[in-house]
GROMACS .gro file of C-alpha atoms in nm:
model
  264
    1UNK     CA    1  -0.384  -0.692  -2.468
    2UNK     CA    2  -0.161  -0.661  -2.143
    3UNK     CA    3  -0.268  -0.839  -1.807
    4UNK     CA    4  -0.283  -0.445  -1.638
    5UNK     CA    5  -0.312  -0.105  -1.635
    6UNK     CA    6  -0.198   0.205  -1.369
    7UNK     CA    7  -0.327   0.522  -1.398
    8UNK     CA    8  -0.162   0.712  -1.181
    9UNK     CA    9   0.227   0.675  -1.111
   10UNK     CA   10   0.283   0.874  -0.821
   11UNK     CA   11   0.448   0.733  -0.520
   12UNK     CA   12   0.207   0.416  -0.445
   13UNK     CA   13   0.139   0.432  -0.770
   14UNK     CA   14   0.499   0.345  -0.878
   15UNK     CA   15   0.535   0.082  -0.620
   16UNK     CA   16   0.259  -0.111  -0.755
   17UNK     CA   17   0.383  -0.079  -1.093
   18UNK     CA   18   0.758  -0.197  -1.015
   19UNK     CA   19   0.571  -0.505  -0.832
   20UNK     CA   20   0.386  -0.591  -1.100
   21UNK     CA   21   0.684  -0.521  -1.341
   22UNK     CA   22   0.843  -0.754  -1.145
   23UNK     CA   23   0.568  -1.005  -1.156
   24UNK     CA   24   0.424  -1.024  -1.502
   25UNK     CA   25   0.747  -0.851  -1.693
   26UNK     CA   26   0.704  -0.505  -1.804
   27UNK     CA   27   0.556  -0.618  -2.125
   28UNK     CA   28   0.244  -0.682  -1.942
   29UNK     CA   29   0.191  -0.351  -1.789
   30UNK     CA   30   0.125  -0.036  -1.944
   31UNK     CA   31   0.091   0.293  -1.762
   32UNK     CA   32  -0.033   0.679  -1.777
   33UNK     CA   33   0.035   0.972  -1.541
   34UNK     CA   34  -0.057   1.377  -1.560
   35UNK     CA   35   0.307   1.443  -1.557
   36UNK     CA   36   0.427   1.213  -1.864
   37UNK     CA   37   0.785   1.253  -1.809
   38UNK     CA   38   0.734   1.112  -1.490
   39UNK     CA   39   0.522   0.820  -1.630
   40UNK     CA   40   0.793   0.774  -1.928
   41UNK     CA   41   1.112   0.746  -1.688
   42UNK     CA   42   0.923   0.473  -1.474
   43UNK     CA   43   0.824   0.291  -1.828
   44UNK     CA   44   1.205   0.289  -1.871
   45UNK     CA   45   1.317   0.217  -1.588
   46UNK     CA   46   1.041  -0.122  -1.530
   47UNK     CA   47   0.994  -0.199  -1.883
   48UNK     CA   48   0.657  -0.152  -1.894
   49UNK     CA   49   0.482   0.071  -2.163
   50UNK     CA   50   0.355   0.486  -2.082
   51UNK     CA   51   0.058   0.564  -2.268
   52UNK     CA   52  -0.037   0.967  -2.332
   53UNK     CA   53  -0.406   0.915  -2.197
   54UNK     CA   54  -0.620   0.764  -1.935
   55UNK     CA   55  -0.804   0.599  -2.211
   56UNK     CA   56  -0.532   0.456  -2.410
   57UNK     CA   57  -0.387   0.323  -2.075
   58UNK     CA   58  -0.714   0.133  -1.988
   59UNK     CA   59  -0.835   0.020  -2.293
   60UNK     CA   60  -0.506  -0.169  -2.322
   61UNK     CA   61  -0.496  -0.363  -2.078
   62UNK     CA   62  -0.787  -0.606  -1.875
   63UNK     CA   63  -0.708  -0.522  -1.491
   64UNK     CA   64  -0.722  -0.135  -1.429
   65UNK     CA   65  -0.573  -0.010  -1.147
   66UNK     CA   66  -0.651   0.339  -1.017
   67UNK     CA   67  -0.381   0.507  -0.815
   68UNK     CA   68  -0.545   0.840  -0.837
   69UNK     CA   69  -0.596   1.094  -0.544
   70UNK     CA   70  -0.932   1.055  -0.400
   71UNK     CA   71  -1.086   1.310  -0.481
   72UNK     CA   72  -1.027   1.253  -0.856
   73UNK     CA   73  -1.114   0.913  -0.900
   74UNK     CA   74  -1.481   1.003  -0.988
   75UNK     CA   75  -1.433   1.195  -1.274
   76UNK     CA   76  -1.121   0.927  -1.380
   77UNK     CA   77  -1.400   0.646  -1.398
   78UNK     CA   78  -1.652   0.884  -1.519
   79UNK     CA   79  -1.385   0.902  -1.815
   80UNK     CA   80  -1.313   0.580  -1.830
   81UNK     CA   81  -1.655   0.408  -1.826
   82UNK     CA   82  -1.688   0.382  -2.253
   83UNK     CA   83  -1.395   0.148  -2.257
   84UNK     CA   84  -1.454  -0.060  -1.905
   85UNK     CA   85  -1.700  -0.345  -2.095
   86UNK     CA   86  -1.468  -0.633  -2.008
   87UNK     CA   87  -1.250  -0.558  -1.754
   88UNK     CA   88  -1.155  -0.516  -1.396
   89UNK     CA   89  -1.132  -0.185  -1.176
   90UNK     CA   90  -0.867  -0.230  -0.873
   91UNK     CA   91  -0.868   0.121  -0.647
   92UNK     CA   92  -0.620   0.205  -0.404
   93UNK     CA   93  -0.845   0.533  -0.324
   94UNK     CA   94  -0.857   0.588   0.063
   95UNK     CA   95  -1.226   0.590   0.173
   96UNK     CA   96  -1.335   0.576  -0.128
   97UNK     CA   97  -1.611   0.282  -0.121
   98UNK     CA   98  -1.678  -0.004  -0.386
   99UNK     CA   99  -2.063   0.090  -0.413
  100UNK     CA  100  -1.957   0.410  -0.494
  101UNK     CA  101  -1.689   0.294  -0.738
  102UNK     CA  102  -1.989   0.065  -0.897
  103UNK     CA  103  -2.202   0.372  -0.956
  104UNK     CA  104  -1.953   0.562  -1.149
  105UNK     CA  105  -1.781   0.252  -1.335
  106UNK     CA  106  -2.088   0.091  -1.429
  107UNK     CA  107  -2.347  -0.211  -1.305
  108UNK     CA  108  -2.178  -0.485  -1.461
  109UNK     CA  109  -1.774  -0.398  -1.394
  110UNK     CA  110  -1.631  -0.595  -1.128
  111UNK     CA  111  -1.452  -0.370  -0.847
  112UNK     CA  112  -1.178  -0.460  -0.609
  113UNK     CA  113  -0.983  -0.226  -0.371
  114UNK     CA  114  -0.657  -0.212  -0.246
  115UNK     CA  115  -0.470  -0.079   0.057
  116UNK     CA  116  -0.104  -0.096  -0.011
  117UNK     CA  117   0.187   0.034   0.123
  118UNK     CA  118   0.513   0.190  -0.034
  119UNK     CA  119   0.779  -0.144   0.037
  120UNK     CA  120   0.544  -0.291  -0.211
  121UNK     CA  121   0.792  -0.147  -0.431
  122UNK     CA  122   1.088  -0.354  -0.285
  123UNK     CA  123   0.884  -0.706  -0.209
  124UNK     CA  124   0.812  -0.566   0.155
  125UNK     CA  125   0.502  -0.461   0.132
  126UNK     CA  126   0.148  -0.539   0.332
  127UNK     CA  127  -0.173  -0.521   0.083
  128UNK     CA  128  -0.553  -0.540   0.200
  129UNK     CA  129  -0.745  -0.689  -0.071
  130UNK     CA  130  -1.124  -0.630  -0.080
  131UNK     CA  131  -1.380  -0.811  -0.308
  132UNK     CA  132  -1.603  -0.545  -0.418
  133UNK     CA  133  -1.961  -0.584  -0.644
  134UNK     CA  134  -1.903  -0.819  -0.907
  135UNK     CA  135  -1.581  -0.944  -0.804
  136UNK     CA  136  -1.513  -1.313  -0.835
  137UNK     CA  137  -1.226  -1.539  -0.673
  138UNK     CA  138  -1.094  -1.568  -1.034
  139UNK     CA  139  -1.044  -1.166  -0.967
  140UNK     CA  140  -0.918  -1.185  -0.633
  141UNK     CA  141  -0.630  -1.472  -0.712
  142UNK     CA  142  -0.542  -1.290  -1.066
  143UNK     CA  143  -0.452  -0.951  -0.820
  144UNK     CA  144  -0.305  -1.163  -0.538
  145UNK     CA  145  -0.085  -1.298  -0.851
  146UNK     CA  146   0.032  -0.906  -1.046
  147UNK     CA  147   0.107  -0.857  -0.633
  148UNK     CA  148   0.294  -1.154  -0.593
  149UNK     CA  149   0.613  -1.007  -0.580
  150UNK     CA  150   0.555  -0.700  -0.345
  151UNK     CA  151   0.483  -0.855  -0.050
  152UNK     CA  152   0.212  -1.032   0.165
  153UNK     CA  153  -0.183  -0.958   0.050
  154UNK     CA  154  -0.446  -0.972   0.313
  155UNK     CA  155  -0.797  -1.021   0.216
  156UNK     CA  156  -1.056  -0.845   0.462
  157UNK     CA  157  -1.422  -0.702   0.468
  158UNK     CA  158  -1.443  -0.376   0.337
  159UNK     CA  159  -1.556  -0.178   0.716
  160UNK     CA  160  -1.188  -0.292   0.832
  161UNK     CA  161  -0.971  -0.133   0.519
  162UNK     CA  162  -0.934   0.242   0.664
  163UNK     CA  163  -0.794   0.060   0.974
  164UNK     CA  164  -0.589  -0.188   0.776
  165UNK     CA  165  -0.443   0.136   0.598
  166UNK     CA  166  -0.408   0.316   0.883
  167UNK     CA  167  -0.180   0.091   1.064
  168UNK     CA  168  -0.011  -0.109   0.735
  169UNK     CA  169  -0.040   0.199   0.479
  170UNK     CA  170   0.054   0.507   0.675
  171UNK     CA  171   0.244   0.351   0.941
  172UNK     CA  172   0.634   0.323   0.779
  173UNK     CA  173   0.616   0.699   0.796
  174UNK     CA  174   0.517   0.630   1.136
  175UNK     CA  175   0.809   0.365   1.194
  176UNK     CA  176   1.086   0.593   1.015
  177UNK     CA  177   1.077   0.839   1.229
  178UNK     CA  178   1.148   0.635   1.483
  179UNK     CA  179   1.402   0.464   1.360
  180UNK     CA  180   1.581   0.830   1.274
  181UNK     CA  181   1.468   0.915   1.656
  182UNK     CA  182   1.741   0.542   1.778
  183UNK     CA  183   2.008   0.668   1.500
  184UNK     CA  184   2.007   1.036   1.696
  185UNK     CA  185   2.018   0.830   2.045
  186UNK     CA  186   2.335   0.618   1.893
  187UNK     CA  187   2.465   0.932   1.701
  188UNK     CA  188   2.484   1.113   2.098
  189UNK     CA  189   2.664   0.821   2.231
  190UNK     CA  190   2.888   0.815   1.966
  191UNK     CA  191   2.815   0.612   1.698
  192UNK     CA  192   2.875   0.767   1.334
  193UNK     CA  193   2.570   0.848   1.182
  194UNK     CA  194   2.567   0.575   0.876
  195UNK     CA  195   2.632   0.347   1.158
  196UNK     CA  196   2.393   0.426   1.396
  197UNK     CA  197   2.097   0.437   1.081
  198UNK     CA  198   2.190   0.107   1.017
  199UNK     CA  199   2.207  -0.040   1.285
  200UNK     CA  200   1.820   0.081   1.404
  201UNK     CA  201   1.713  -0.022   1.035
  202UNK     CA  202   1.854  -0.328   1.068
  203UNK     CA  203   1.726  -0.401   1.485
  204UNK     CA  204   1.321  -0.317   1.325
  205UNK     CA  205   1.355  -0.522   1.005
  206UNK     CA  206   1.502  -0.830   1.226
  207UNK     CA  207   1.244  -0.750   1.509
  208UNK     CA  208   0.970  -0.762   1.259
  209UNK     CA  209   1.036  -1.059   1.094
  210UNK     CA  210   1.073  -1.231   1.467
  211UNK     CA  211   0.746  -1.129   1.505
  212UNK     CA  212   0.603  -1.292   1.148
  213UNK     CA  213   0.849  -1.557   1.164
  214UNK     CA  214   0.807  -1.704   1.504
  215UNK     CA  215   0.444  -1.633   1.543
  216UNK     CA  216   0.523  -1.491   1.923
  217UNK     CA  217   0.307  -1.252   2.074
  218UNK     CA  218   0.467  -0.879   2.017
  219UNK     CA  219   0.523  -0.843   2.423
  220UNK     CA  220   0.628  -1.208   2.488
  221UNK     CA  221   0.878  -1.137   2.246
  222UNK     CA  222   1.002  -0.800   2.419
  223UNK     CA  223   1.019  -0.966   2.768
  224UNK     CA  224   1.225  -1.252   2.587
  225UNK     CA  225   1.495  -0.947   2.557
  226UNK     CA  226   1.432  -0.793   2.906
  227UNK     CA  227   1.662  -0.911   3.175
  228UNK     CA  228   1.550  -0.825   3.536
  229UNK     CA  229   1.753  -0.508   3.617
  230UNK     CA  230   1.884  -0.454   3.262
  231UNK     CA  231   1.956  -0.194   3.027
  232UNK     CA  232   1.678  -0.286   2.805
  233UNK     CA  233   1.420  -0.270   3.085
  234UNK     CA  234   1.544   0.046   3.186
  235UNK     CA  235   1.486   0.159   2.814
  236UNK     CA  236   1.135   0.070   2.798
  237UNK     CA  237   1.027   0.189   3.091
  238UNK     CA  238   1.162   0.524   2.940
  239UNK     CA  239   0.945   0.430   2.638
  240UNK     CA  240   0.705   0.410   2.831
  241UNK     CA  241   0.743   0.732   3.048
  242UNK     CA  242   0.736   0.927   2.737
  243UNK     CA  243   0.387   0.777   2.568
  244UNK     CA  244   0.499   0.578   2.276
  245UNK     CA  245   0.221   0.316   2.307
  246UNK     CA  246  -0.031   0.599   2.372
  247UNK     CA  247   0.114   0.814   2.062
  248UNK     CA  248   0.145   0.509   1.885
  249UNK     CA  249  -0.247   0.436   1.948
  250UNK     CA  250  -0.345   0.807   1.846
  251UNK     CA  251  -0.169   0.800   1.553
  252UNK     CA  252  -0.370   0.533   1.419
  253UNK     CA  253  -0.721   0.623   1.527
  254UNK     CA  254  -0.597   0.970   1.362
  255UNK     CA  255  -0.489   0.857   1.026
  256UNK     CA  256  -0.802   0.592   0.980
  257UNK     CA  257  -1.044   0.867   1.089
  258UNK     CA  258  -0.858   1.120   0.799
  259UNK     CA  259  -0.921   0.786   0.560
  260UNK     CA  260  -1.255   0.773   0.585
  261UNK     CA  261  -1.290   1.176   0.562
  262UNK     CA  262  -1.146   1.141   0.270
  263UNK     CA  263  -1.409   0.954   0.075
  264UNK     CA  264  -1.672   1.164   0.198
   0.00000   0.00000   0.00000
């Protein structure tokens, strides 16, 4: 029996799997996707094991994670539910809500959800963890530990995960656009373009980790690098001028709003 199971190997999907991979050994993870050849290069590449069906996939394994779209996942557990006696159901679904996830697993199966984010897949990542029916702390630490190599794992209520994902889940395709938006700036004043990429990569990973390092307050920490009459002053206030806060703000009331939508 291996410690867990993905169904689903798509781009979060994969992350999670090369995490776990990473944290158990392949040999504890076995995996299943629509598109096999897709599920069979990730097998080889993590050492993990593909199996040809949903069923096979679960019914090896006791933790079953669900990296499904959705608006699939009901008829994946509906599917599932002869072979769940015993085990664990982990979602990653967006909006997609435990009680719900109870009525088509079963009474008795414990549910958890997730709300990860791709750098999982490189030890980066941010994770909500929810406790959903049935779940005990014996579940909770055994996920925290398959995720203990892709990142930090959060545990919150349930009513805060579409925010959680809104801001931790969709926001690095919110970040790397801006980061291509500095390499463009640095590209016009002459820097070559490999340069200029990293050196804006670089300036957000270091600025992040100021921010979970030193524990400072996001804006203490920007007037730390603002010198009265500066060039970076000057920057922000053209920051500023142009609405990133504000866009930044919409963008997340947008994409948690979509996240709930979508388990409707």
């Amino acid at each position: 029996m291996k410690k867990v199971a993905f169904i689903g190997t798509g781009n979060m999907g994969a992350a999670l799997v090369k995490a776990a991979c990473k944290s158990l050994g392949g040999e504890q993870v076995a995996i299943t996707d629509h598109a096999m050849d897709k599920a069979e290069a990730l097998a080889q590449a993590t050492g993990s094991q593909a199996y040809p069906s949903n069923l096979e996939t679960a019914k090896a394994a006791e933790y079953v994670f669900l990296c499904v779209k959705p608006h699939l996942i009901r008829g994946v557990l509906e599917e599932l539910t002869p072979v769940l006696e015993g085990k664990v159901v982990v979602s990653i679904a967006a909006g997609v809500l435990t009680a719900d996830l109870r009525i088509w697993a079963g009474e008795r199966v414990p549910i958890l959800r997730l709300m990860p984010n791709t750098p999982c897949a490189i030890g980066k990542g941010m994770t909500a963890l929810v406790a959903g029916p049935n779940a005990t702390e014996e579940h909770l630490a055994a996920v925290e530990t398959i995720l203990a190599q892709s990142g930090r794992v959060e545990r919150i209520n349930e009513n805060l995960i579409d925010a959680f994902g809104a801001v931790a889940g969709c926001g690095p395709a919110f970040v790397y656009p801006y980061i291509e938006a500095l390499a463009d700036g640095g590209v016009t004043m002459g820097l070559s373009r490999p340069q200029a990429i990293n050196c804006a990569a670089q300036m957000v990973l270091g600025a992040a980790a100021m921010v979970l390092e030193t524990g400072e307050h996001p804006g203490k920490l920007k007037d730390d690098v603002c010198s009265p009459g500066g060039s970076t002053i000057v920057g922000v206030a053209e920051l500023e001028r142009h609405g990133l806060r504000a866009a930044a703000i919409d963008a997340v009331i947008a994409a948690c709003k979509k996240s709930a939508e979508l388990g409707k």
